[in-house]
PDB file of C-alpha atoms in Angstrom:
ATOM      1  CA  MET A   1      -0.062  -0.226   0.071  1.00 74.00           C
ATOM      2  CA  ALA A   2       1.257   3.429  -0.841  1.00 89.00           C
ATOM      3  CA  LEU A   3       0.697   7.052   0.515  1.00 93.00           C
ATOM      4  CA  THR A   4       0.269   9.414  -2.050  1.00 94.00           C
ATOM      5  CA  PHE A   5       0.555  13.379  -1.828  1.00 95.00           C
ATOM      6  CA  ARG A   6       0.283  16.344  -3.903  1.00 95.00           C
ATOM      7  CA  LEU A   7       3.419  18.789  -3.872  1.00 96.00           C
ATOM      8  CA  LYS A   8       2.260  22.084  -2.545  1.00 95.00           C
ATOM      9  CA  ARG A   9       2.525  24.833  -5.272  1.00 93.00           C
ATOM     10  CA  HIS A  10       4.179  27.946  -4.615  1.00 91.00           C
ATOM     11  CA  GLN A  11       4.590  30.850  -6.606  1.00 93.00           C
ATOM     12  CA  LEU A  12       7.506  33.323  -6.137  1.00 94.00           C
ATOM     13  CA  GLU A  13       7.396  37.087  -6.632  1.00 95.00           C
ATOM     14  CA  ASP A  14       8.839  37.055  -9.742  1.00 96.00           C
ATOM     15  CA  GLY A  15       6.343  34.338 -11.252  1.00 95.00           C
ATOM     16  CA  THR A  16       8.011  31.397 -11.126  1.00 95.00           C
ATOM     17  CA  VAL A  17       6.311  28.326  -9.736  1.00 92.00           C
ATOM     18  CA  THR A  18       7.706  25.956  -7.393  1.00 93.00           C
ATOM     19  CA  PHE A  19       6.452  22.676  -5.640  1.00 94.00           C
ATOM     20  CA  HIS A  20       7.274  21.722  -2.170  1.00 94.00           C
ATOM     21  CA  PRO A  21       6.962  18.345  -0.574  1.00 95.00           C
ATOM     22  CA  TYR A  22       4.584  19.305   2.354  1.00 95.00           C
ATOM     23  CA  VAL A  23       2.709  16.478   4.280  1.00 95.00           C
ATOM     24  CA  LYS A  24       0.558  16.565   7.358  1.00 95.00           C
ATOM     25  CA  VAL A  25       1.866  14.392  10.189  1.00 97.00           C
ATOM     26  CA  VAL A  26       0.713  13.771  13.599  1.00 97.00           C
ATOM     27  CA  LEU A  27       3.257  14.525  16.562  1.00 98.00           C
ATOM     28  CA  SER A  28       2.708  12.918  19.874  1.00 97.00           C
ATOM     29  CA  TYR A  29       4.007  13.088  23.259  1.00 97.00           C
ATOM     30  CA  ALA A  30       2.683  11.420  26.501  1.00 94.00           C
ATOM     31  CA  LYS A  31      -1.183  12.110  26.143  1.00 93.00           C
ATOM     32  CA  LYS A  32      -0.969  15.271  23.857  1.00 96.00           C
ATOM     33  CA  SER A  33      -1.095  14.965  19.975  1.00 96.00           C
ATOM     34  CA  GLN A  34      -0.959  17.687  17.169  1.00 97.00           C
ATOM     35  CA  GLU A  35      -1.261  17.598  13.573  1.00 96.00           C
ATOM     36  CA  VAL A  36       1.257  19.943  11.849  1.00 96.00           C
ATOM     37  CA  THR A  37       2.713  20.285   8.482  1.00 96.00           C
ATOM     38  CA  GLY A  38       6.199  19.095   8.078  1.00 96.00           C
ATOM     39  CA  VAL A  39       8.532  19.308   4.822  1.00 96.00           C
ATOM     40  CA  LEU A  40      10.233  16.347   3.479  1.00 96.00           C
ATOM     41  CA  ASP A  41      13.735  17.218   3.336  1.00 94.00           C
ATOM     42  CA  THR A  42      16.303  14.948   1.454  1.00 91.00           C
ATOM     43  CA  GLY A  43      19.039  17.223   2.234  1.00 89.00           C
ATOM     44  CA  ALA A  44      18.332  17.237   6.142  1.00 89.00           C
ATOM     45  CA  ASP A  45      19.698  14.130   8.004  1.00 89.00           C
ATOM     46  CA  LEU A  46      17.623  14.414  11.135  1.00 91.00           C
ATOM     47  CA  ILE A  47      14.187  15.575  12.199  1.00 95.00           C
ATOM     48  CA  TYR A  48      13.818  19.119  13.220  1.00 94.00           C
ATOM     49  CA  LEU A  49      11.205  20.606  15.514  1.00 95.00           C
ATOM     50  CA  PRO A  50      10.728  24.282  16.235  1.00 93.00           C
ATOM     51  CA  LEU A  51      11.405  25.195  20.059  1.00 92.00           C
ATOM     52  CA  ASN A  52       8.004  26.443  20.372  1.00 92.00           C
ATOM     53  CA  VAL A  53       6.445  22.916  19.187  1.00 94.00           C
ATOM     54  CA  ALA A  54       8.815  21.198  22.072  1.00 95.00           C
ATOM     55  CA  GLU A  55       7.575  23.628  24.498  1.00 94.00           C
ATOM     56  CA  TYR A  56       3.759  22.940  23.749  1.00 95.00           C
ATOM     57  CA  PHE A  57       4.470  19.252  24.120  1.00 97.00           C
ATOM     58  CA  ASN A  58       6.582  20.028  27.435  1.00 96.00           C
ATOM     59  CA  LEU A  59       9.179  17.508  25.888  1.00 96.00           C
ATOM     60  CA  PRO A  60      11.934  16.625  28.244  1.00 97.00           C
ATOM     61  CA  LEU A  61      14.968  18.163  26.568  1.00 96.00           C
ATOM     62  CA  SER A  62      18.477  16.069  26.686  1.00 96.00           C
ATOM     63  CA  LYS A  63      20.947  17.584  29.494  1.00 95.00           C
ATOM     64  CA  LYS A  64      23.666  17.901  27.007  1.00 95.00           C
ATOM     65  CA  THR A  65      23.662  20.848  24.367  1.00 95.00           C
ATOM     66  CA  PHE A  66      25.190  19.959  20.976  1.00 94.00           C
ATOM     67  CA  GLU A  67      26.408  22.118  18.147  1.00 91.00           C
ATOM     68  CA  CYS A  68      25.821  21.498  14.764  1.00 84.00           C
ATOM     69  CA  LYS A  69      26.698  23.137  11.370  1.00 81.00           C
ATOM     70  CA  SER A  70      23.961  24.144   9.092  1.00 77.00           C
ATOM     71  CA  PRO A  71      23.865  26.304   5.559  1.00 76.00           C
ATOM     72  CA  GLN A  72      23.220  29.346   7.781  1.00 76.00           C
ATOM     73  CA  GLY A  73      26.225  28.583  10.375  1.00 80.00           C
ATOM     74  CA  LEU A  74      26.378  26.918  13.782  1.00 86.00           C
ATOM     75  CA  PHE A  75      23.563  26.438  16.092  1.00 88.00           C
ATOM     76  CA  LYS A  76      22.939  24.954  19.376  1.00 92.00           C
ATOM     77  CA  TYR A  77      20.199  22.169  20.024  1.00 94.00           C
ATOM     78  CA  LYS A  78      18.767  19.592  22.322  1.00 96.00           C
ATOM     79  CA  THR A  79      17.394  16.269  21.638  1.00 96.00           C
ATOM     80  CA  SER A  80      14.319  14.585  22.687  1.00 97.00           C
ATOM     81  CA  LYS A  81      12.128  11.564  21.936  1.00 96.00           C
ATOM     82  CA  MET A  82       8.626  11.652  20.248  1.00 97.00           C
ATOM     83  CA  SER A  83       6.173   9.820  17.769  1.00 97.00           C
ATOM     84  CA  VAL A  84       5.482  10.841  14.564  1.00 97.00           C
ATOM     85  CA  GLU A  85       2.605   9.423  12.468  1.00 96.00           C
ATOM     86  CA  ILE A  86       1.888   9.765   8.508  1.00 96.00           C
ATOM     87  CA  GLY A  87      -1.114   8.469   6.900  1.00 93.00           C
ATOM     88  CA  LYS A  88      -4.124   8.660   5.073  1.00 88.00           C
ATOM     89  CA  GLY A  89      -7.301   6.946   5.392  1.00 84.00           C
ATOM     90  CA  HIS A  90      -6.793   3.447   7.084  1.00 87.00           C
ATOM     91  CA  GLU A  91      -3.257   3.202   6.275  1.00 89.00           C
ATOM     92  CA  LYS A  92      -1.158   4.857   9.106  1.00 91.00           C
ATOM     93  CA  HIS A  93       2.685   4.501   9.890  1.00 92.00           C
ATOM     94  CA  LYS A  94       3.748   5.788  13.541  1.00 93.00           C
ATOM     95  CA  ARG A  95       6.968   5.554  15.091  1.00 94.00           C
ATOM     96  CA  GLU A  96       9.012   7.241  18.016  1.00 95.00           C
ATOM     97  CA  PHE A  97      12.275   8.965  16.840  1.00 95.00           C
ATOM     98  CA  VAL A  98      14.909  11.083  18.322  1.00 95.00           C
ATOM     99  CA  VAL A  99      14.043  14.731  17.436  1.00 96.00           C
ATOM    100  CA  THR A 100      16.371  17.924  17.227  1.00 94.00           C
ATOM    101  CA  ILE A 101      15.208  20.935  18.902  1.00 95.00           C
ATOM    102  CA  PRO A 102      17.421  24.121  17.792  1.00 93.00           C
ATOM    103  CA  LEU A 103      17.646  26.480  20.692  1.00 90.00           C
ATOM    104  CA  SER A 104      17.358  29.833  18.879  1.00 80.00           C
ATOM    105  CA  GLU A 105      13.941  30.928  18.036  1.00 69.00           C
ATOM    106  CA  GLY A 106      13.680  30.939  14.132  1.00 66.00           C
ATOM    107  CA  GLU A 107      16.653  28.603  13.253  1.00 68.00           C
ATOM    108  CA  TYR A 108      14.344  25.865  11.986  1.00 76.00           C
ATOM    109  CA  ASP A 109      10.795  27.648  12.086  1.00 85.00           C
ATOM    110  CA  GLU A 110       8.920  24.520  10.621  1.00 92.00           C
ATOM    111  CA  VAL A 111       8.876  20.810  11.261  1.00 96.00           C
ATOM    112  CA  ILE A 112      11.580  19.410   9.045  1.00 95.00           C
ATOM    113  CA  LEU A 113      11.366  15.470   8.166  1.00 96.00           C
ATOM    114  CA  GLY A 114      14.812  14.349   7.326  1.00 94.00           C
ATOM    115  CA  VAL A 115      16.617  11.345   6.068  1.00 92.00           C
ATOM    116  CA  GLU A 116      16.141   9.880   9.634  1.00 92.00           C
ATOM    117  CA  PHE A 117      12.401   9.777   8.809  1.00 94.00           C
ATOM    118  CA  LEU A 118      12.379   9.273   4.964  1.00 94.00           C
ATOM    119  CA  SER A 119      14.541   5.937   5.542  1.00 92.00           C
ATOM    120  CA  GLN A 120      11.561   4.505   6.719  1.00 92.00           C
ATOM    121  CA  PHE A 121       9.903   4.511   2.897  1.00 93.00           C
ATOM    122  CA  LYS A 122      10.649   4.286  -0.685  1.00 93.00           C
ATOM    123  CA  ILE A 123       9.747   7.608  -2.039  1.00 94.00           C
ATOM    124  CA  THR A 124       8.910   8.717  -5.455  1.00 95.00           C
ATOM    125  CA  PHE A 125       8.864  12.458  -6.371  1.00 94.00           C
ATOM    126  CA  ASP A 126       7.005  12.975  -9.285  1.00 95.00           C
ATOM    127  CA  TYR A 127       7.025  16.556 -10.212  1.00 93.00           C
ATOM    128  CA  ALA A 128       5.727  16.311 -13.632  1.00 94.00           C
ATOM    129  CA  ASN A 129       2.554  15.289 -12.097  1.00 96.00           C
ATOM    130  CA  GLU A 130       2.775  17.195  -8.873  1.00 95.00           C
ATOM    131  CA  ARG A 131       2.906  14.346  -6.618  1.00 96.00           C
ATOM    132  CA  MET A 132       4.867  12.311  -4.175  1.00 96.00           C
ATOM    133  CA  VAL A 133       4.438   8.421  -3.437  1.00 95.00           C
ATOM    134  CA  LEU A 134       5.512   6.940   0.136  1.00 94.00           C
ATOM    135  CA  LYS A 135       5.742   3.192   0.161  1.00 93.00           C
ATOM    136  CA  LYS A 136       6.643   1.556   3.399  1.00 90.00           C
ATOM    137  CA  SER A 137      10.099  -0.056   2.896  1.00 83.00           C
ATOM    138  CA  GLY A 138       9.572  -2.835   5.519  1.00 72.00           C
ATOM    139  CA  LYS A 139      13.019  -2.096   7.030  1.00 64.00           C
ATOM    140  CA  ARG A 140      13.536  -0.249  10.480  1.00 57.00           C
ATOM    141  CA  THR A 141      16.418   1.982   9.998  1.00 55.00           C
ATOM    142  CA  ASN A 142      18.060   4.396  12.477  1.00 55.00           C
ATOM    143  CA  LEU A 143      20.567   6.147  10.468  1.00 51.00           C
ATOM    144  CA  ALA A 144      21.528   8.700  13.308  1.00 48.00           C
ATOM    145  CA  LYS A 145      21.731   5.834  15.885  1.00 50.00           C
ATOM    146  CA  MET A 146      21.327   8.885  18.517  1.00 49.00           C
ATOM    147  CA  LYS A 147      20.417   8.809  22.195  1.00 52.00           C
ATOM    148  CA  VAL A 148      18.713  11.469  24.288  1.00 51.00           C
ATOM    149  CA  ARG A 149      21.481  12.150  26.925  1.00 52.00           C
TER     150      ARG A 149
END
């Protein structure tokens, strides 16, 4: 079974039209859940949550603060764990992941679903037909092998 999503059409000021791989996911921790829009980002290794999302869930953050290099420069972050669910109709896929929470506001202001999340699926980006298809890979991978410290 496959999950098919439309790519989100975005028109730039100069009239150029681009398409972005945004999907609805349900984040959950303890007894709280919230549907959010996340971007599937093949250039990101991890799953990034904005600080305000982590605060909404009252996530327990790692004691240690880490530092990472991004295209915008160095930033500090902490880690935590939460469940991420993606699905349509009766087909749903839910798993707990280690998530990365940048500590500066605006560093990552949207939910970014990187390779750690994407590796659970075989994904086809079909820009000609403005859609993407996710098929469960059957393999449970954990590329980052991170632990909350």
